[in-house]
């Protein structure tokens, strides 16, 4: 089966299922594993935001969407030349990837008969279900069951370690300028890590807020997890949160690696959050995952 992934989390799932050799095409953002972007055909392009500030990125995104423009470019002919059997895409967030409807329209135009599997998890449980769905669609349900079983076992280990501990109130900030609070599966990560999410609701979209709104939620811990950024950049941006939330412990986390992409590494995000919230009980955070800022 020839596979094409149009979102980074799906690429991670494909490799976690041992199907990397069947993956023919990816997006310019599919950087985990690094070989995906280096060795596969790039069928989706977009703006290189390196060097742009969070405010400039936010202005660009909202300007493009308000004007009815697209944030991504589907290289239709390149996609057709790959002759895929299965394309993995999403409809959850126009900022994250191409919507499935645009992909299906292109396939109709090109006469390509590939199946399109849309992955739209809105909770941690649905992320695990989406891994199983990819396994079913690619003919390896047993591998998916084993992968999900292993992830559930790790979550259970965290639950045992934090059981009986006081659960601090946690604000996860997905963007700092302007501030957005994290939604969808991120509140589930906080809950699984032994915290109480106070600025986002499970299954609901991330939402724009003010720093006053976040402070009013009285978080005992703030975690800065800016979408699209790894730990070093998250730590730099976390300085804004530290200034705006005086007296609140602020942590930066590898957002792009273990928080905002709905794939297998979210469990590492739970483990890292547990290490921040319960340092005396939880296992240490994975290297490069977490940094105390204030």
XYZ file of C-alpha atoms in Angstrom:
294
model
C 0.000 0.000 0.000
C 1.324 3.433 -0.963
C 0.615 6.055 1.694
C 0.641 9.847 1.712
C 0.451 11.862 4.926
C -0.767 15.447 4.848
C -0.163 16.212 8.511
C 2.836 15.664 10.791
C 0.989 13.652 13.441
C -0.188 11.150 10.837
C 3.390 10.784 9.615
C 4.451 9.958 13.166
C 1.683 7.371 13.445
C 2.721 5.736 10.171
C 6.313 5.363 11.360
C 5.246 4.193 14.818
C 3.305 1.412 13.073
C 6.414 0.370 11.157
C 5.073 1.546 7.799
C 7.677 4.143 6.932
C 8.774 2.212 3.855
C 5.235 2.471 2.459
C 5.040 6.239 2.940
C 5.533 8.000 -0.375
C 4.642 11.636 0.327
C 4.573 14.062 3.247
C 4.283 17.780 3.997
C 7.078 20.285 4.477
C 6.321 20.202 8.224
C 6.719 16.437 8.685
C 9.965 16.458 10.648
C 9.524 13.440 12.919
C 11.356 11.324 12.133
C 13.745 13.616 10.277
C 14.059 11.054 7.481
C 10.415 11.641 6.534
C 11.025 15.113 5.192
C 14.479 14.246 3.863
C 13.572 11.096 1.958
C 9.917 11.400 0.925
C 8.257 13.508 -1.748
C 6.930 16.831 -0.458
C 3.343 17.215 -1.645
C 2.266 20.129 0.569
C 4.141 23.416 0.943
C 3.595 26.510 3.027
C 5.122 29.632 4.461
C 8.454 29.311 6.253
C 7.756 31.178 9.490
C 11.290 31.038 10.840
C 12.328 34.550 11.748
C 8.752 35.730 12.286
C 7.509 36.713 15.728
C 4.416 35.068 17.240
C 2.467 38.283 16.607
C 3.564 38.396 12.957
C 2.547 34.749 12.477
C -0.832 35.367 14.085
C -1.412 38.437 11.883
C -0.458 36.466 8.764
C -2.717 33.521 9.611
C -5.746 35.635 10.427
C -5.180 37.861 7.425
C -5.002 34.914 5.042
C -8.049 33.204 6.503
C -10.084 36.418 6.600
C -9.317 36.946 2.918
C -10.388 33.404 2.071
C -6.841 32.357 1.288
C -5.060 29.098 2.003
C -2.188 28.568 4.405
C -0.916 25.517 2.530
C -0.302 24.644 -1.109
C -1.126 21.175 -2.362
C 1.252 20.109 -5.133
C -1.453 18.279 -7.033
C 0.621 16.824 -9.852
C 3.269 15.587 -7.445
C 0.539 13.903 -5.422
C -0.976 12.267 -8.487
C 2.407 10.975 -9.661
C 2.823 9.104 -6.399
C -0.324 7.081 -7.150
C -1.247 6.677 -3.475
C -3.722 4.132 -2.200
C -4.419 5.960 1.063
C -4.111 9.634 2.003
C -4.177 10.715 5.645
C -5.516 14.206 6.332
C -7.705 16.202 8.751
C -10.494 18.755 9.100
C -9.833 19.807 12.687
C -7.754 22.941 12.127
C -7.125 24.992 8.992
C -3.995 26.361 10.630
C -2.548 22.848 11.016
C -3.096 21.214 7.622
C -5.144 21.079 4.455
C -8.801 20.147 5.027
C -9.956 16.854 3.552
C -12.475 18.518 1.253
C -9.737 20.362 -0.590
C -7.776 17.148 -0.978
C -10.777 15.214 -2.279
C -11.564 17.968 -4.794
C -8.015 17.775 -6.112
C -8.224 13.993 -6.394
C -11.460 14.251 -8.363
C -9.883 16.788 -10.697
C -6.841 14.566 -11.228
C -8.828 11.357 -11.546
C -6.966 9.845 -8.602
C -8.893 7.132 -6.766
C -7.003 7.109 -3.486
C -8.962 6.622 -0.293
C -8.881 9.615 2.063
C -8.858 8.906 5.802
C -9.676 11.985 7.872
C -8.216 12.090 11.364
C -9.944 14.602 13.646
C -9.277 13.608 17.265
C -10.478 16.108 19.851
C -9.477 14.279 23.025
C -6.639 12.068 24.187
C -8.876 9.019 23.927
C -9.743 9.933 20.336
C -6.038 10.304 19.531
C -5.527 6.706 20.627
C -8.558 5.713 18.549
C -7.064 7.459 15.502
C -3.913 5.349 15.813
C -6.118 2.275 15.731
C -7.978 3.686 12.722
C -4.740 4.102 10.773
C -3.764 0.566 11.700
C -7.081 -0.764 10.422
C -6.884 1.238 7.188
C -3.335 0.087 6.455
C -3.934 -3.563 7.245
C -1.916 -3.744 10.466
C -4.551 -3.678 13.232
C -2.458 -5.917 15.460
C 0.459 -3.490 15.392
C -1.888 -0.666 16.264
C -3.347 -2.610 19.165
C 0.120 -3.285 20.543
C 1.178 0.337 20.104
C -1.937 1.688 21.789
C -1.651 -0.914 24.523
C 1.866 0.239 25.285
C 0.770 3.872 25.390
C -2.084 3.027 27.751
C 0.324 1.146 30.002
C 2.548 4.222 30.262
C -0.472 6.387 31.091
C -1.439 3.907 33.790
C 2.048 4.138 35.285
C 1.730 7.922 35.506
C -1.692 7.574 37.121
C -0.273 5.272 39.803
C 2.607 7.643 40.551
C 0.411 10.744 40.967
C -2.498 9.042 42.724
C -3.300 10.688 46.033
C -1.228 13.789 45.285
C -2.722 17.266 45.472
C -3.785 18.261 41.967
C -2.598 21.788 41.101
C -4.590 24.092 38.843
C -2.810 24.380 35.496
C -3.032 26.891 32.653
C -1.586 25.672 29.350
C -0.857 28.563 27.002
C -0.714 27.584 23.335
C 0.279 31.013 22.011
C 1.695 34.058 23.796
C 1.145 37.012 21.451
C -1.796 37.224 21.491
C -2.385 34.634 24.214
C -4.382 31.517 23.401
C -5.319 28.828 25.899
C -4.913 25.224 24.776
C -7.946 23.070 24.066
C -8.798 19.778 22.346
C -6.707 16.975 23.921
C -4.358 19.233 25.917
C -6.629 19.497 28.993
C -6.705 15.687 28.977
C -2.909 15.645 29.148
C -3.048 17.865 32.228
C -5.653 15.659 33.876
C -3.680 12.495 33.103
C -0.572 14.135 34.561
C -2.310 14.814 37.864
C -3.400 18.411 37.367
C -6.611 20.369 36.977
C -6.903 22.261 33.660
C -8.380 25.695 34.330
C -8.056 27.573 31.018
C -9.208 25.067 28.406
C -11.878 22.413 28.015
C -11.369 18.918 26.679
C -12.673 18.555 23.149
C -13.102 22.304 22.647
C -10.894 24.409 20.343
C -8.043 26.488 21.650
C -9.316 29.961 22.438
C -7.968 33.462 22.366
C -7.827 35.011 25.828
C -6.285 37.902 27.698
C -3.609 37.622 30.330
C -6.179 38.966 32.778
C -8.500 36.082 31.851
C -5.718 33.574 32.464
C -4.766 35.178 35.780
C -8.426 35.183 36.843
C -8.460 31.385 36.526
C -5.944 31.394 39.419
C -3.524 28.857 37.987
C -0.980 27.395 40.353
C 1.224 26.401 37.426
C 1.475 27.823 33.890
C 2.830 25.760 31.005
C 3.821 27.522 27.794
C 3.332 25.178 24.837
C 3.365 27.329 21.685
C 2.059 25.466 18.645
C 4.804 24.877 16.105
C 7.725 25.357 18.497
C 10.140 23.087 20.326
C 11.602 23.622 23.784
C 14.193 26.332 23.123
C 11.710 28.669 21.450
C 9.005 27.806 23.969
C 11.360 28.765 26.795
C 12.118 32.095 25.146
C 8.413 32.860 24.711
C 7.645 31.703 28.245
C 9.321 34.853 29.475
C 6.219 36.753 28.374
C 4.016 34.521 30.508
C 6.362 34.946 33.461
C 6.012 38.726 33.250
C 2.242 38.598 32.819
C 1.626 36.027 35.564
C 3.849 37.154 38.438
C 4.119 34.671 41.253
C 2.977 31.724 39.120
C 5.567 29.009 38.391
C 6.052 28.931 34.617
C 7.315 25.956 32.647
C 8.158 25.705 28.965
C 7.592 22.423 27.145
C 8.481 20.935 23.771
C 5.072 21.736 22.312
C 5.597 20.532 18.761
C 7.172 17.328 19.982
C 4.885 16.150 22.763
C 1.832 18.398 23.216
C 0.165 19.836 20.114
C 0.523 17.025 17.565
C -2.148 14.342 18.107
C 0.082 11.311 17.820
C 1.869 8.705 19.948
C 4.251 11.184 21.564
C 1.419 12.829 23.508
C 2.048 10.216 26.185
C 5.545 11.650 26.578
C 3.774 14.973 27.062
C 1.778 13.503 29.939
C 4.981 12.147 31.467
C 6.701 15.526 31.157
C 3.762 17.413 32.642
C 3.609 14.967 35.541
C 7.293 15.605 36.221
C 6.582 19.333 36.431
C 3.460 19.029 38.562
C 4.630 16.246 40.874
C 8.432 16.263 41.000
C 8.517 14.143 44.133
C 6.332 11.381 42.750
C 6.473 11.281 38.960
C 9.390 10.008 36.926
C 11.814 12.636 35.567
C 10.800 14.327 32.333
C 12.276 12.965 29.113
C 15.485 14.842 28.151
C 14.813 18.054 26.258
C 11.109 18.028 27.064
C 10.685 20.548 29.847
C 12.296 23.628 31.386
C 11.399 25.719 34.433
C 11.395 29.391 33.420
C 10.060 31.241 36.468
